[in-house]
Coordinates of C-alpha atoms in Angstrom, one line a residue:
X355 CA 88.8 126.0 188.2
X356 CA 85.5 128.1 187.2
X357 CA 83.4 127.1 183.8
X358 CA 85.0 129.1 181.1
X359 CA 89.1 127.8 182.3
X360 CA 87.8 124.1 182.3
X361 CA 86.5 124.5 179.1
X362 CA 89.4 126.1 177.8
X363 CA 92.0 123.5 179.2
X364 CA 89.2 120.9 177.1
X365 CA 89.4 122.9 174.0
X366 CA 93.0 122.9 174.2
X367 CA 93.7 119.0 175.0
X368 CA 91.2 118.4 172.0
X369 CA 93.3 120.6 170.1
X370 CA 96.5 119.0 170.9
X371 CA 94.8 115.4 170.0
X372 CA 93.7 116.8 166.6
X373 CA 97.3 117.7 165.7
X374 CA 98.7 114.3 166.9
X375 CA 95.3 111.9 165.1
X376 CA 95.7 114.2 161.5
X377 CA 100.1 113.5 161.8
X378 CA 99.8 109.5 162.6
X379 CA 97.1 109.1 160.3
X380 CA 99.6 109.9 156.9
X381 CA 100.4 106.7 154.9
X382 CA 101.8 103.8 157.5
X383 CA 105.7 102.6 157.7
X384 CA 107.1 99.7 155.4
X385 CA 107.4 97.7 158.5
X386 CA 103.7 98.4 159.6
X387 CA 101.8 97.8 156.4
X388 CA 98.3 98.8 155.8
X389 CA 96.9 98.5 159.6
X390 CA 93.6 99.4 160.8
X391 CA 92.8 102.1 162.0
X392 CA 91.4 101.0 165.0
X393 CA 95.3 100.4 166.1
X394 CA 97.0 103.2 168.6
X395 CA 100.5 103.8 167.5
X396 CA 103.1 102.6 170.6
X397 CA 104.4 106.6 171.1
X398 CA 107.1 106.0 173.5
X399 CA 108.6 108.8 175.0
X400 CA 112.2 108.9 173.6
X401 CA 114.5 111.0 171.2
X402 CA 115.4 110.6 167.2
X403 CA 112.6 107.7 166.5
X404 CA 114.2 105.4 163.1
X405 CA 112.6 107.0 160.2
X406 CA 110.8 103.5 159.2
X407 CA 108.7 103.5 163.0
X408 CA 107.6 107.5 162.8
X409 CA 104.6 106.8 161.2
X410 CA 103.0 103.9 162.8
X411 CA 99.4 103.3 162.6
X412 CA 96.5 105.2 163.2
X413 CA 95.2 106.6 166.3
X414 CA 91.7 105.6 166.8
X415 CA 90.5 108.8 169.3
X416 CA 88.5 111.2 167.5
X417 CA 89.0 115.0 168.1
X418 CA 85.4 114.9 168.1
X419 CA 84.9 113.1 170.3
X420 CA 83.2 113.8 173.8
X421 CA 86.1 113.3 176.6
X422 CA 86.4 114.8 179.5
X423 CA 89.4 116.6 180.5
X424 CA 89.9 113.7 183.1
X425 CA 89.8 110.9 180.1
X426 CA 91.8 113.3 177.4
X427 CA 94.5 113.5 180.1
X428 CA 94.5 109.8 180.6
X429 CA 94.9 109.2 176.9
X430 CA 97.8 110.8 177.0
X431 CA 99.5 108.7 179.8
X432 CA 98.2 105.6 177.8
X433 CA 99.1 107.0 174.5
X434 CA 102.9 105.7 174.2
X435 CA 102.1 102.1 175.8
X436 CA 99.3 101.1 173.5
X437 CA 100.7 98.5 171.4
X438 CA 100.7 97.9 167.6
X439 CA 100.1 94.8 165.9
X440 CA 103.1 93.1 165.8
X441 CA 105.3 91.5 163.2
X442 CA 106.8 88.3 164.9
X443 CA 105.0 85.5 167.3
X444 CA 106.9 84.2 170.0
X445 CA 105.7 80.6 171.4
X446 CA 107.1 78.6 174.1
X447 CA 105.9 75.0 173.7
X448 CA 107.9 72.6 175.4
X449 CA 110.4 72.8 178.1
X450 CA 113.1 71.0 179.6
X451 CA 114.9 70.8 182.8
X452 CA 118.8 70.5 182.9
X453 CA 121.1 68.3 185.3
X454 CA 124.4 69.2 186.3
X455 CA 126.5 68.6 189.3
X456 CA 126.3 71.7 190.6
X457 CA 123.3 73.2 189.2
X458 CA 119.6 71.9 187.9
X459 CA 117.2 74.2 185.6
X460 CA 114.6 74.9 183.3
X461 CA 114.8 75.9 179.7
X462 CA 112.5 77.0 178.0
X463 CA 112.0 76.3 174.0
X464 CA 111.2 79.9 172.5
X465 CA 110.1 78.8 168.6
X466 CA 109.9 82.9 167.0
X467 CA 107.4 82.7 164.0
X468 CA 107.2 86.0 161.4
X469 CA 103.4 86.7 161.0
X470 CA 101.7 84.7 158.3
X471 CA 104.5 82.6 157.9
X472 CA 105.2 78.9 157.9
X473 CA 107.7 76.5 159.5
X474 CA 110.4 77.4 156.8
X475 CA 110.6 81.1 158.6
X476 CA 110.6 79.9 161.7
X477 CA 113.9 80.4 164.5
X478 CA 113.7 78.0 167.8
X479 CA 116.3 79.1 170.7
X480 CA 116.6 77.9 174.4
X481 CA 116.5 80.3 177.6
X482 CA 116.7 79.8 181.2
X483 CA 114.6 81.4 184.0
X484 CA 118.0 83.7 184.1
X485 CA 118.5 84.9 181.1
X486 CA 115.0 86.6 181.3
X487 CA 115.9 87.5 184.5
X488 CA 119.2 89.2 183.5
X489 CA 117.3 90.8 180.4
X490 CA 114.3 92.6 182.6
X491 CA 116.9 93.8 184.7
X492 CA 119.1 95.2 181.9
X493 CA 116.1 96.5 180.3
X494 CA 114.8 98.2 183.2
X495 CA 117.5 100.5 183.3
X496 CA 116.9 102.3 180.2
X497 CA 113.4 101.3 180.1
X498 CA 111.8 101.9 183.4
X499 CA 108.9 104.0 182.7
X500 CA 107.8 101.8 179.6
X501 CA 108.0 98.6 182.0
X502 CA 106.5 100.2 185.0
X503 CA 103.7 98.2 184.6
X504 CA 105.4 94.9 184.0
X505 CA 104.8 92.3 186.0
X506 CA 107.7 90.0 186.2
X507 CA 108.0 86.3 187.3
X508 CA 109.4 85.9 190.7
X509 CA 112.2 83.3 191.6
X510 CA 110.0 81.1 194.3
X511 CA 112.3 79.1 197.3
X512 CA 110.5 75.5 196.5
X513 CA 108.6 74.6 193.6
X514 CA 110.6 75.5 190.7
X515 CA 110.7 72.7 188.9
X516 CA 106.9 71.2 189.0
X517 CA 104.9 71.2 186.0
X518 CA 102.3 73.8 187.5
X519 CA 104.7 76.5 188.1
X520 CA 106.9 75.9 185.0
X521 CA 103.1 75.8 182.9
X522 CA 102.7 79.0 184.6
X523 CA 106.4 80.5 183.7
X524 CA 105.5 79.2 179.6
X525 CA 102.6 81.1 179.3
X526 CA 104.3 84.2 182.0
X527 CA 107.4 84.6 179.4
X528 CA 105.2 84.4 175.8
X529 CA 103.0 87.2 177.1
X530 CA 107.0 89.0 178.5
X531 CA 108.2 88.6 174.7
X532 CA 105.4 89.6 173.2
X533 CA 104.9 92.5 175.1
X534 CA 108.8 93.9 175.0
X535 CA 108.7 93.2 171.1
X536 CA 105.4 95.6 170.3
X537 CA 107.0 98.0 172.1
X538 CA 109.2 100.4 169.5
X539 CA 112.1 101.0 171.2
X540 CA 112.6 98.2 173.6
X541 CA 112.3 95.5 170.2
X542 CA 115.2 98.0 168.4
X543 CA 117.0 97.9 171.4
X544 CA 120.5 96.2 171.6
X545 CA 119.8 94.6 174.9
X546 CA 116.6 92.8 173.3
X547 CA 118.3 91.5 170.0
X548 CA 121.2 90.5 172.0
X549 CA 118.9 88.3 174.3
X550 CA 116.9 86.7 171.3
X551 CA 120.6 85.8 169.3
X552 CA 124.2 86.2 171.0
X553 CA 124.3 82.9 172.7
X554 CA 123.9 81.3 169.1
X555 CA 126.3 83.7 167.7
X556 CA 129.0 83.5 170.9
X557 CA 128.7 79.7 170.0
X558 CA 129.3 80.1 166.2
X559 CA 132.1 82.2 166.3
X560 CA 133.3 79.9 169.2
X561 CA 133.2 77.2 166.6
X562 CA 134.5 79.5 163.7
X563 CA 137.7 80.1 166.0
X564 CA 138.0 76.2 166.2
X565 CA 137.9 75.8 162.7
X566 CA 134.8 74.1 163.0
X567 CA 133.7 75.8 159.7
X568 CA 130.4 73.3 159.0
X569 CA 128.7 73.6 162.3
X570 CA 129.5 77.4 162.9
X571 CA 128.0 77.9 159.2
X572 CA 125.1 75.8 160.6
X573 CA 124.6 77.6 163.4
X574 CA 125.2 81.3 161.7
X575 CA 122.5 80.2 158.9
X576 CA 120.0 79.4 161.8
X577 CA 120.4 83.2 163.4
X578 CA 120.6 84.9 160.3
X579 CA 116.9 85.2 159.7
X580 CA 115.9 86.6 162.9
X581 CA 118.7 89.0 163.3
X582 CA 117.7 89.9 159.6
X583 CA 114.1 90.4 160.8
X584 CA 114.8 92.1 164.3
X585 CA 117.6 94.7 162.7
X586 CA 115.3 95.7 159.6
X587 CA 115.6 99.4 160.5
X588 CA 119.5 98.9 160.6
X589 CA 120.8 97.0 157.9
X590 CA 124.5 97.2 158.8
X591 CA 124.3 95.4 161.9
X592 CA 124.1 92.2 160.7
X593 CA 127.2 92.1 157.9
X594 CA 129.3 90.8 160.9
X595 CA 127.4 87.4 160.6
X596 CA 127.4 87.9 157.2
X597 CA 131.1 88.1 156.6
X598 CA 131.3 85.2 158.8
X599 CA 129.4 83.0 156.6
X600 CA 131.5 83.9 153.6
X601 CA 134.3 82.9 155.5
X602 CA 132.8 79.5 156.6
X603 CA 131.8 78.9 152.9
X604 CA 135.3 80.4 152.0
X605 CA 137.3 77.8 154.1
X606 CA 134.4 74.8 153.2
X607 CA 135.4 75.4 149.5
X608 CA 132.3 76.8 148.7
X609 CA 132.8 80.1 147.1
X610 CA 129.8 80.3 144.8
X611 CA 128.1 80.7 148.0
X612 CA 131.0 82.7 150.1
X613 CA 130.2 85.1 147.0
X614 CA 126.7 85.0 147.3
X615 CA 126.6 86.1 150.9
X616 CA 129.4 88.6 150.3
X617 CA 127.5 90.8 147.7
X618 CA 124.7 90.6 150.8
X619 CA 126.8 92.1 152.9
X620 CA 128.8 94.6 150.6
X621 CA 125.0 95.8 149.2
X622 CA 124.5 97.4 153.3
X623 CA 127.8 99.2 153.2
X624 CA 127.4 100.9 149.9
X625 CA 127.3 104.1 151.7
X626 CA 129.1 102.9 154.8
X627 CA 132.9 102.5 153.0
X628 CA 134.3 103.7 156.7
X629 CA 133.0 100.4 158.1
X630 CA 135.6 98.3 159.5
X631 CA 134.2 95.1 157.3
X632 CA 133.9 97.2 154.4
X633 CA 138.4 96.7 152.4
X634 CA 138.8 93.3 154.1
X635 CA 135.4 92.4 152.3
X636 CA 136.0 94.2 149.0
X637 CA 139.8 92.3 149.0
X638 CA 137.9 88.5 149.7
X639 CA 135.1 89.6 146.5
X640 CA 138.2 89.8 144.7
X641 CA 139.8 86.9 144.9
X642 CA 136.3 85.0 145.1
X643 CA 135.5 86.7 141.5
X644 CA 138.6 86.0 139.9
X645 CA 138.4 82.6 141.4
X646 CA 135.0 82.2 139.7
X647 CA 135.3 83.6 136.5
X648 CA 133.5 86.8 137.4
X649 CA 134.0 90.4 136.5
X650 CA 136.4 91.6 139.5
X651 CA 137.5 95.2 137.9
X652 CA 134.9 97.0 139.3
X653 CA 135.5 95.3 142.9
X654 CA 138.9 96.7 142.3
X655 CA 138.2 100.3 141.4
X656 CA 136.3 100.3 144.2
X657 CA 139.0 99.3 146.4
X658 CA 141.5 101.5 144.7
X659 CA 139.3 104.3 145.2
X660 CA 139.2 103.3 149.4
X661 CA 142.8 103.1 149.2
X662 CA 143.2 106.7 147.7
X663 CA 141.0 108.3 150.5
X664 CA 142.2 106.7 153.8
X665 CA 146.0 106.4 155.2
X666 CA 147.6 103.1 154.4
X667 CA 147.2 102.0 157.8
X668 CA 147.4 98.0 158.0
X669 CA 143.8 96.1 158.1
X670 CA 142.9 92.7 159.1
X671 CA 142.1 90.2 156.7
X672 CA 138.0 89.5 156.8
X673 CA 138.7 86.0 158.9
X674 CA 141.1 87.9 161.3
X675 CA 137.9 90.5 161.8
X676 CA 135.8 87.4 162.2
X677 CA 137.6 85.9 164.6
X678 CA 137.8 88.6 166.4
X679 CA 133.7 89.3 167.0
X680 CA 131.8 87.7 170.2
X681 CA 135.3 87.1 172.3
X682 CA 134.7 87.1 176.2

């Protein structure tokens, strides 16, 4: 390539960087806060971003600055892995190892702290050397360029279960989690939440199906935070575990708080009236109003005004729908 081409392809990689440094640097998400602006923004390389992670933080390469063509192109390979600060801390303290008469294994305490916060926000679940097995494996297959450079822990044919290797393993899957979860798109994915809260929730409903209404409510009250916090830029997805707590409550005679957790849940489908949850729910805050002395009209014209828009086609009850969720 002569003098005047190199200094062209420069002039237009500098450009380029310009154009993507003035776009990130416009006033940061509600989810990122006010960052520095040291921070790269994580830019991975996928389609129709949520609108609440397009403007992550600040890119911290000047257009001005001096790069060669060789280091502009590298910042564009590295562009979409740098990681932004991150909003939850994950911490494996303690482990334990498992007996049965078939099988012997580690778990591994996972205590998931919000930034800044203190042991009232805190969520503590148990995974085995499996599970994170089975989740890098599911991940890699939508993922594979993001976790390219991923190193994983390998299964080893002796030595599993002394304190050196499981030490190593603690610290090995705190760095994993940390690193999936500053990622954008692997932290939104489905695959991720699922690994951080369906075993709690297949147990609940498990329990819910049982009638065991006090320690399904128990264990639903214990996920709801962090599915709260990991589905922030989808609201929706977590009125299935709300509607599951108003029927716990419901069923516990309790519906002061059934009530409570139903006007949660009927507040994120306020502009989602096709949702399956959406007349069950409206018919359960209507007999939970008139139950408590509360004004139930305007539940009522809302659910008249359903009826008059959709075919009367029969619909389950809200604890049928419950019932229903998380079954193998």
């Amino acid at each position: 390539m002569d003098q005047d081409s190199h200094c062209t392809a420069e002039r237009e990689l500098l450009e380029a960087v310009s154009r993507i440094t003035t776009s990130s640097t416009t006033s940061p998400s509600d989810e990122e806060g006010n960052q520095p602006k040291a921070e790269i923004s994580c830019q991975v390389r996928k389609e129709n971003p949520e609108k609440d992670d397009t403007q992550d933080s600040s890119a911290t390469l000047s257009p001005n600055s001096s790069m060669t063509t060789k280091e502009l192109q590298e910042y564009w390979r590295n562009e979409k892995r740098q990681c932004k600060q991150i909003k939850l801390l994950f911490e494996i303290p303690s482990t334990r190892i498992v007996e049965h008469h078939l099988s012997k294994y580690v778990m591994y305490k996972i205590i998931i702290l919000q930034t800044g916060s203190f042991d009232s926000n805190k969520s503590v679940i148990e995974r085995r050397y499996s599970d994170f097995e089975k989740l890098h494996r599911n991940l890699l297959e939508e993922f594979s360029e993001e976790l390219e450079d991923v190193t994983f822990p390998k299964k080893t044919l002796t030595g599993n279960f002394t304190e050196e290797i499981i030490n190593e393993r603690k610290l090995a899957f705190k760095d994993y989690l940390r690193l999936l979860y500053s990622m954008k798109y692997i932290r939104r994915s489905k695959k991720f939440i699922d690994f951080l809260t369906r075993p709690e929730l297949q147990e609940a409903y498990g329990c819910l199906r049982g009638g065991q209404y006090t320690k399904a409510l128990e264990i639903l009250l214990e996920v709801i935070g962090l599915q709260e916090r990991l589905t922030r830029g989808n609201p929706v997805a977590i009125v299935p575990t709300l509607c599951a707590i108003v029927v716990c409550h419901k069923d516990l005679e309790n519906p002061a708080s059934a009530f409570e957790y139903g006007e949660k849940a009927l507040s994120r489908l306020c502009v989602h009236t096709s949702h399956r949850y959406y007349m069950p729910l409206l018919e359960t805050m209507i007999a939970l109003a008139y139950e408590l002395g509360k004004d139930f009209l305007s539940l009522q014209e809302k659910l008249e005004e359903w009826k008059t828009k959709k075919d009367p086609i029969r619909v389950f009850t809200l604890k049928e729908l419950a019932v229903r969720e998380y079954v193998r």
